[in-house]
Amino acid sequence: MKKIGTAIILESLMEEGVEVVFGIPGGVLIPLYDEFYDSEIRHILMRHEQAAAHAADGYARASGRVGVCIATSGPGATNLVTGLATAYMDSIPVLALTGQVPTTLIGNDAFQEANITGITFSVTKHNYLVTDVKELQNTLREAFYIASTGRPGPVLVDLPKDVQTAETDYKKDIKINLPGYKPTYGGHPKQIKRAADLIISAERPVIIAGGGTIISGADEELRELAELVMIPVTTTLMGKGAFPEDHPLSLGMLGMHGTRYANYSVMNSDLVIAVGVRFSDRVTGKIESFAADAKIIHIDIDPAEIGKNVRVDLPIVGDAKNILSSIINTIKIQIKKEKTKDWLVKVKRWREEYPLSFEESGETVKPQYIIKELYEATKGEAIIVTEVGQNQMWAAQYYLCNRPRRFISSGGLGTMGYGLPAAIGAKVAKPDEMVFDISGDGSFQMNCQELATAVQNDIPVKVAILNNGYLGMVRQWQELFYNRRYSGTKLGYLPDLVKFAEAYGAFGTRVTRKSEVRSAIEEAIETDKPAIIDFRIEEEENVFPMVPAGAPLDEIIGGN
Amino acid sequence: MKHVLAALVENKPGVLSRIINLFSRRGFNIESAAVGETEDPRISRLTVVVAGDDKVLEQVTKQLNKLIDVIKVSDLSSDGMVGRGLALVKVSVDRETMGQIIEISDIFRTKIIDVSPKSLIIEVTGTDEKIMAFIDLMRRFGIKEMAQTGLIALARGAKATTIKKEG
């Protein structure tokens, strides 16, 4: 059957089960957009391409499926770059379709031409420039396959205008041939046996669960292993939700702003079982002293992560779910739970001695209090999306997350402006869930135009802005390490956020007193509209505890 | 420590720039890279010489393997290998030096591929050490210009970096 390029694109998206795409059209995309005009696929018109990439990313994180974003050639495509880099760092399956000038004009500096495949080499798992319509169907199939398998990641397909309009045969079934791409899923049986031996004989084990645990869908296996051997579990920011945070074995988050008890546990352990983590500097602190007395088992699907940052005693390459369930089967018969009893007592003591804490003072609105109230008001059942900075860390510390794919945050790249568009994507993926973007006044202003997208498309996301008038995290570092010289961090002028919300047709309210916090949250929940709460918080509140950059993980300041 | 890696890659546009981009992004110190088609025209072979310890070598290998277009990577320096490079050296000559240059060239078993009254172009092939030694000897005659390929290498014996044919 003959089809033109744009029809092949739509057909391929349907075959992959795509229901929604986030994008903005442009000159070279008019043929493709003409196809969307009467397609069953829902197109959500964003206000900035960066937001389209973040929305696709948020959709992917909430649903586990590939998120699709579309941008035109040149500036449209370059605007995607931050969004792709965000998805790449956090291993999120995103497909970006970009328009390109006709093949005859490529290289001529044509109007709105940018070499987007060249530009995105290092922020995509793979990318393609399709120069022949005959390759189009195959390329799209490969793109979906690469994005969603192995260690997932963003894939970009660049579509010249003449390829979109050219005609070729469309086949129902095509085979993928990627000789250089064969992800490993099963762990090596010998390594699994060794891991089981180490786990059984450990006296002070701790599990560090990362984003890979969630991607793999290994949360149940993780819990089974932890309960079977009685091992305390800490998660990275990306791993939040991989293990129920209200579980007695949960230590919450580790790292720079992790709980003291999580960091102490890791540093005093004799065995670290790391599942789907990449040992980022925010997690390890000073690398040489990280868990110095512990053997490290590293389970990851990406062999390049093994030994990249920390020394690993026992690597197991493969899918976390498979590997954990094999380990469980191996140790089930021989485990003695009492082995970790003394260790758990010690961990419990740290937990009691150094809980997360903040000072309340009168009617001052404390950000930590807001998050706790938000947790109560939503019964811990909201999907939380964050921006980046203090808001992100307070959200991670105080909004307990008990299930995977419900805490959505730009972990690796740390992209301010991520939250609102990602919340839109998450809400589109999970329309029946409450989606809250925990934001700061700095981050919010980086993609606040997307409120129009939310209102126009009836996507009622809620935004809690922790407004302190500063780029708060940088200000905090300036306070602690630069003698309070607040260079470039005072935002000074901010539009009236309530009027801002109203101008966009959303609901807006302001909170200046502690006693108003709960009712404002409830109002925002009750309205059918997208909602913004402008929380005027204590200006110089800091995120504690804190491990200064480059310090050992147990040299902690603040928060007890 | 120097390592020689051979990578089989898909013979497609942009593959080399992907690889070069990877090296610069990850901060790998690459001494040379040479690429050319293999016996199978769909496959190219890339030979890289990389400086660094075992940890660097491991990362280079793994990161190369992560590229979708890279099919296979082998460390040739771990076993026996033969490696050759090629250099074209344009040397200044006059009546006095001509004889000496030709004599040295003979010892190195090079080829003189272009002759003019004031210059010679000499083609030298061999290991990096041999080429460097030759170039050093030519310096005193005055090298007008020169061009050098990166090292290419194969494992000794029957062992080969090839792709298993499927089916």
mmCIF file of N, CA and C in Angstrom, chain A residues 274-344:
data_model
loop_
_atom_site.group_PDB
_atom_site.id
_atom_site.type_symbol
_atom_site.label_atom_id
_atom_site.label_comp_id
_atom_site.label_asym_id
_atom_site.label_seq_id
_atom_site.Cartn_x
_atom_site.Cartn_y
_atom_site.Cartn_z
ATOM 1 N N ALA A 274 23.116 -1.628 45.593
ATOM 2 C CA ALA A 274 22.668 -0.481 44.807
ATOM 3 C C ALA A 274 21.886 -0.984 43.606
ATOM 4 N N VAL A 275 20.640 -0.536 43.499
ATOM 5 C CA VAL A 275 19.760 -1.037 42.441
ATOM 6 C C VAL A 275 19.347 0.113 41.526
ATOM 7 N N GLY A 276 19.824 0.082 40.305
ATOM 8 C CA GLY A 276 19.417 1.097 39.329
ATOM 9 C C GLY A 276 19.816 2.498 39.729
ATOM 10 N N VAL A 277 21.033 2.640 40.219
ATOM 11 C CA VAL A 277 21.542 3.970 40.565
ATOM 12 C C VAL A 277 22.820 4.219 39.773
ATOM 13 N N ARG A 278 23.180 5.492 39.647
ATOM 14 C CA ARG A 278 24.418 5.789 38.913
ATOM 15 C C ARG A 278 25.430 6.517 39.787
ATOM 16 N N PHE A 279 25.191 6.501 41.102
ATOM 17 C CA PHE A 279 26.140 7.088 42.055
ATOM 18 C C PHE A 279 26.526 8.515 41.662
ATOM 19 N N SER A 280 25.520 9.355 41.536
ATOM 20 C CA SER A 280 25.771 10.759 41.216
ATOM 21 C C SER A 280 26.496 11.417 42.383
ATOM 22 N N ASP A 281 27.199 12.505 42.091
ATOM 23 C CA ASP A 281 27.929 13.208 43.148
ATOM 24 C C ASP A 281 27.005 13.731 44.241
ATOM 25 N N ARG A 282 25.755 13.972 43.915
ATOM 26 C CA ARG A 282 24.799 14.430 44.923
ATOM 27 C C ARG A 282 24.421 13.301 45.891
ATOM 28 N N VAL A 283 24.686 12.084 45.476
ATOM 29 C CA VAL A 283 24.357 10.927 46.308
ATOM 30 C C VAL A 283 25.566 10.462 47.117
ATOM 31 N N THR A 284 26.739 10.490 46.506
ATOM 32 C CA THR A 284 27.897 9.872 47.165
ATOM 33 C C THR A 284 28.642 10.811 48.100
ATOM 34 N N GLY A 285 28.514 12.129 47.893
ATOM 35 C CA GLY A 285 29.436 13.027 48.578
ATOM 36 C C GLY A 285 30.845 12.698 48.098
ATOM 37 N N LYS A 286 31.827 12.975 48.957
ATOM 38 C CA LYS A 286 33.219 12.700 48.583
ATOM 39 C C LYS A 286 33.374 11.224 48.242
ATOM 40 N N ILE A 287 33.775 10.991 47.007
ATOM 41 C CA ILE A 287 33.679 9.634 46.476
ATOM 42 C C ILE A 287 34.606 8.653 47.196
ATOM 43 N N GLU A 288 35.780 9.120 47.588
ATOM 44 C CA GLU A 288 36.775 8.233 48.198
ATOM 45 C C GLU A 288 36.290 7.689 49.546
ATOM 46 N N SER A 289 35.459 8.473 50.230
ATOM 47 C CA SER A 289 35.056 8.014 51.562
ATOM 48 C C SER A 289 33.654 7.415 51.564
ATOM 49 N N PHE A 290 33.064 7.270 50.388
ATOM 50 C CA PHE A 290 31.698 6.753 50.317
ATOM 51 C C PHE A 290 31.651 5.283 50.738
ATOM 52 N N ALA A 291 30.879 5.016 51.785
ATOM 53 C CA ALA A 291 30.684 3.637 52.274
ATOM 54 C C ALA A 291 31.996 2.854 52.272
ATOM 55 N N ALA A 292 33.001 3.438 52.921
ATOM 56 C CA ALA A 292 34.368 2.925 52.803
ATOM 57 C C ALA A 292 34.526 1.499 53.322
ATOM 58 N N ASP A 293 33.723 1.108 54.313
ATOM 59 C CA ASP A 293 33.873 -0.238 54.884
ATOM 60 C C ASP A 293 32.965 -1.259 54.209
ATOM 61 N N ALA A 294 32.220 -0.808 53.223
ATOM 62 C CA ALA A 294 31.208 -1.698 52.652
ATOM 63 C C ALA A 294 31.677 -2.319 51.350
ATOM 64 N N LYS A 295 31.199 -3.535 51.129
ATOM 65 C CA LYS A 295 31.274 -4.098 49.786
ATOM 66 C C LYS A 295 30.092 -3.509 49.009
ATOM 67 N N ILE A 296 30.277 -3.309 47.735
ATOM 68 C CA ILE A 296 29.196 -2.713 46.945
ATOM 69 C C ILE A 296 28.753 -3.670 45.847
ATOM 70 N N ILE A 297 27.448 -3.996 45.890
ATOM 71 C CA ILE A 297 26.838 -4.749 44.790
ATOM 72 C C ILE A 297 26.124 -3.727 43.926
ATOM 73 N N HIS A 298 26.434 -3.684 42.664
ATOM 74 C CA HIS A 298 25.787 -2.708 41.789
ATOM 75 C C HIS A 298 24.992 -3.424 40.705
ATOM 76 N N ILE A 299 23.685 -3.239 40.769
ATOM 77 C CA ILE A 299 22.791 -3.831 39.775
ATOM 78 C C ILE A 299 22.352 -2.723 38.830
ATOM 79 N N ASP A 300 22.652 -2.862 37.551
ATOM 80 C CA ASP A 300 22.227 -1.842 36.594
ATOM 81 C C ASP A 300 22.154 -2.445 35.204
ATOM 82 N N ILE A 301 21.246 -1.898 34.407
ATOM 83 C CA ILE A 301 21.093 -2.426 33.048
ATOM 84 C C ILE A 301 22.146 -1.867 32.106
ATOM 85 N N ASP A 302 22.796 -0.785 32.530
ATOM 86 C CA ASP A 302 23.782 -0.135 31.668
ATOM 87 C C ASP A 302 25.192 -0.495 32.127
ATOM 88 N N PRO A 303 25.896 -1.339 31.365
ATOM 89 C CA PRO A 303 27.237 -1.754 31.818
ATOM 90 C C PRO A 303 28.179 -0.575 32.020
ATOM 91 N N ALA A 304 27.938 0.522 31.307
ATOM 92 C CA ALA A 304 28.843 1.672 31.427
ATOM 93 C C ALA A 304 28.707 2.362 32.785
ATOM 94 N N GLU A 305 27.632 2.084 33.513
ATOM 95 C CA GLU A 305 27.490 2.679 34.844
ATOM 96 C C GLU A 305 28.342 1.965 35.886
ATOM 97 N N ILE A 306 28.677 0.694 35.598
ATOM 98 C CA ILE A 306 29.433 -0.096 36.563
ATOM 99 C C ILE A 306 30.855 0.455 36.637
ATOM 100 N N GLY A 307 31.248 0.843 37.828
ATOM 101 C CA GLY A 307 32.618 1.317 38.007
ATOM 102 C C GLY A 307 32.874 2.707 37.459
ATOM 103 N N LYS A 308 31.837 3.401 36.978
ATOM 104 C CA LYS A 308 32.037 4.746 36.424
ATOM 105 C C LYS A 308 32.405 5.726 37.528
ATOM 106 N N ASN A 309 31.671 5.659 38.635
ATOM 107 C CA ASN A 309 31.914 6.613 39.719
ATOM 108 C C ASN A 309 32.487 5.985 40.989
ATOM 109 N N VAL A 310 31.944 4.854 41.418
ATOM 110 C CA VAL A 310 32.475 4.233 42.631
ATOM 111 C C VAL A 310 33.035 2.857 42.282
ATOM 112 N N ARG A 311 33.937 2.414 43.131
ATOM 113 C CA ARG A 311 34.461 1.059 42.950
ATOM 114 C C ARG A 311 33.335 0.092 43.284
ATOM 115 N N VAL A 312 33.234 -0.968 42.499
ATOM 116 C CA VAL A 312 32.160 -1.925 42.708
ATOM 117 C C VAL A 312 32.774 -3.289 42.951
ATOM 118 N N ASP A 313 32.316 -3.958 44.008
ATOM 119 C CA ASP A 313 32.858 -5.280 44.301
ATOM 120 C C ASP A 313 32.158 -6.360 43.494
ATOM 121 N N LEU A 314 30.868 -6.151 43.263
ATOM 122 C CA LEU A 314 30.109 -7.170 42.541
ATOM 123 C C LEU A 314 29.110 -6.504 41.600
ATOM 124 N N PRO A 315 29.448 -6.428 40.329
ATOM 125 C CA PRO A 315 28.493 -5.868 39.367
ATOM 126 C C PRO A 315 27.537 -6.925 38.848
ATOM 127 N N ILE A 316 26.281 -6.549 38.654
ATOM 128 C CA ILE A 316 25.351 -7.443 37.951
ATOM 129 C C ILE A 316 24.641 -6.595 36.896
ATOM 130 N N VAL A 317 24.923 -6.898 35.640
ATOM 131 C CA VAL A 317 24.312 -6.128 34.567
ATOM 132 C C VAL A 317 23.034 -6.825 34.126
ATOM 133 N N GLY A 318 21.954 -6.067 34.101
ATOM 134 C CA GLY A 318 20.687 -6.627 33.653
ATOM 135 C C GLY A 318 19.522 -5.843 34.220
ATOM 136 N N ASP A 319 18.337 -6.379 34.023
ATOM 137 C CA ASP A 319 17.123 -5.727 34.467
ATOM 138 C C ASP A 319 16.908 -5.983 35.963
ATOM 139 N N ALA A 320 16.672 -4.911 36.707
ATOM 140 C CA ALA A 320 16.592 -5.002 38.165
ATOM 141 C C ALA A 320 15.528 -5.998 38.625
ATOM 142 N N LYS A 321 14.388 -5.978 37.960
ATOM 143 C CA LYS A 321 13.283 -6.858 38.369
ATOM 144 C C LYS A 321 13.709 -8.331 38.271
ATOM 145 N N ASN A 322 14.294 -8.671 37.120
ATOM 146 C CA ASN A 322 14.781 -10.047 36.931
ATOM 147 C C ASN A 322 15.805 -10.430 37.983
ATOM 148 N N ILE A 323 16.757 -9.533 38.159
ATOM 149 C CA ILE A 323 17.889 -9.853 39.028
ATOM 150 C C ILE A 323 17.438 -9.970 40.479
ATOM 151 N N LEU A 324 16.622 -9.013 40.931
ATOM 152 C CA LEU A 324 16.162 -9.081 42.324
ATOM 153 C C LEU A 324 15.355 -10.346 42.560
ATOM 154 N N SER A 325 14.521 -10.721 41.599
ATOM 155 C CA SER A 325 13.712 -11.911 41.856
ATOM 156 C C SER A 325 14.593 -13.166 41.850
ATOM 157 N N SER A 326 15.642 -13.194 41.039
ATOM 158 C CA SER A 326 16.580 -14.331 41.101
ATOM 159 C C SER A 326 17.318 -14.361 42.440
ATOM 160 N N ILE A 327 17.713 -13.185 42.914
ATOM 161 C CA ILE A 327 18.407 -13.144 44.209
ATOM 162 C C ILE A 327 17.476 -13.641 45.310
ATOM 163 N N ILE A 328 16.232 -13.181 45.266
ATOM 164 C CA ILE A 328 15.265 -13.608 46.286
ATOM 165 C C ILE A 328 15.120 -15.133 46.273
ATOM 166 N N ASN A 329 14.972 -15.687 45.067
ATOM 167 C CA ASN A 329 14.817 -17.147 44.975
ATOM 168 C C ASN A 329 16.029 -17.892 45.505
ATOM 169 N N THR A 330 17.203 -17.295 45.318
ATOM 170 C CA THR A 330 18.419 -17.958 45.775
ATOM 171 C C THR A 330 18.546 -17.926 47.296
ATOM 172 N N ILE A 331 18.137 -16.814 47.903
ATOM 173 C CA ILE A 331 18.381 -16.717 49.353
ATOM 174 C C ILE A 331 17.205 -17.182 50.206
ATOM 175 N N LYS A 332 16.051 -17.289 49.590
ATOM 176 C CA LYS A 332 14.833 -17.621 50.336
ATOM 177 C C LYS A 332 15.016 -18.780 51.312
ATOM 178 N N ILE A 333 15.689 -19.821 50.808
ATOM 179 C CA ILE A 333 15.769 -21.053 51.566
ATOM 180 C C ILE A 333 16.750 -20.981 52.734
ATOM 181 N N GLN A 334 17.683 -20.049 52.696
ATOM 182 C CA GLN A 334 18.752 -20.120 53.686
ATOM 183 C C GLN A 334 18.869 -18.888 54.589
ATOM 184 N N ILE A 335 17.861 -18.031 54.539
ATOM 185 C CA ILE A 335 18.029 -16.755 55.235
ATOM 186 C C ILE A 335 17.707 -16.857 56.733
ATOM 187 N N LYS A 336 18.494 -16.120 57.495
ATOM 188 C CA LYS A 336 18.185 -15.965 58.922
ATOM 189 C C LYS A 336 17.996 -14.480 59.191
ATOM 190 N N LYS A 337 16.799 -14.110 59.607
ATOM 191 C CA LYS A 337 16.492 -12.686 59.751
ATOM 192 C C LYS A 337 17.246 -12.001 60.884
ATOM 193 N N GLU A 338 17.637 -12.786 61.882
ATOM 194 C CA GLU A 338 18.244 -12.156 63.069
ATOM 195 C C GLU A 338 19.583 -11.500 62.761
ATOM 196 N N LYS A 339 20.160 -11.889 61.647
ATOM 197 C CA LYS A 339 21.482 -11.394 61.302
ATOM 198 C C LYS A 339 21.582 -9.862 61.352
ATOM 199 N N THR A 340 20.538 -9.164 60.902
ATOM 200 C CA THR A 340 20.603 -7.704 60.857
ATOM 201 C C THR A 340 19.955 -7.033 62.070
ATOM 202 N N LYS A 341 19.615 -7.816 63.060
ATOM 203 C CA LYS A 341 18.854 -7.282 64.197
ATOM 204 C C LYS A 341 19.575 -6.124 64.897
ATOM 205 N N ASP A 342 20.843 -6.341 65.230
ATOM 206 C CA ASP A 342 21.600 -5.291 65.933
ATOM 207 C C ASP A 342 21.731 -4.040 65.069
ATOM 208 N N TRP A 343 21.940 -4.288 63.813
ATOM 209 C CA TRP A 343 22.075 -3.190 62.840
ATOM 210 C C TRP A 343 20.790 -2.350 62.804
ATOM 211 N N LEU A 344 19.663 -3.023 62.771
ATOM 212 C CA LEU A 344 18.396 -2.297 62.714
ATOM 213 C C LEU A 344 18.168 -1.470 63.973
#
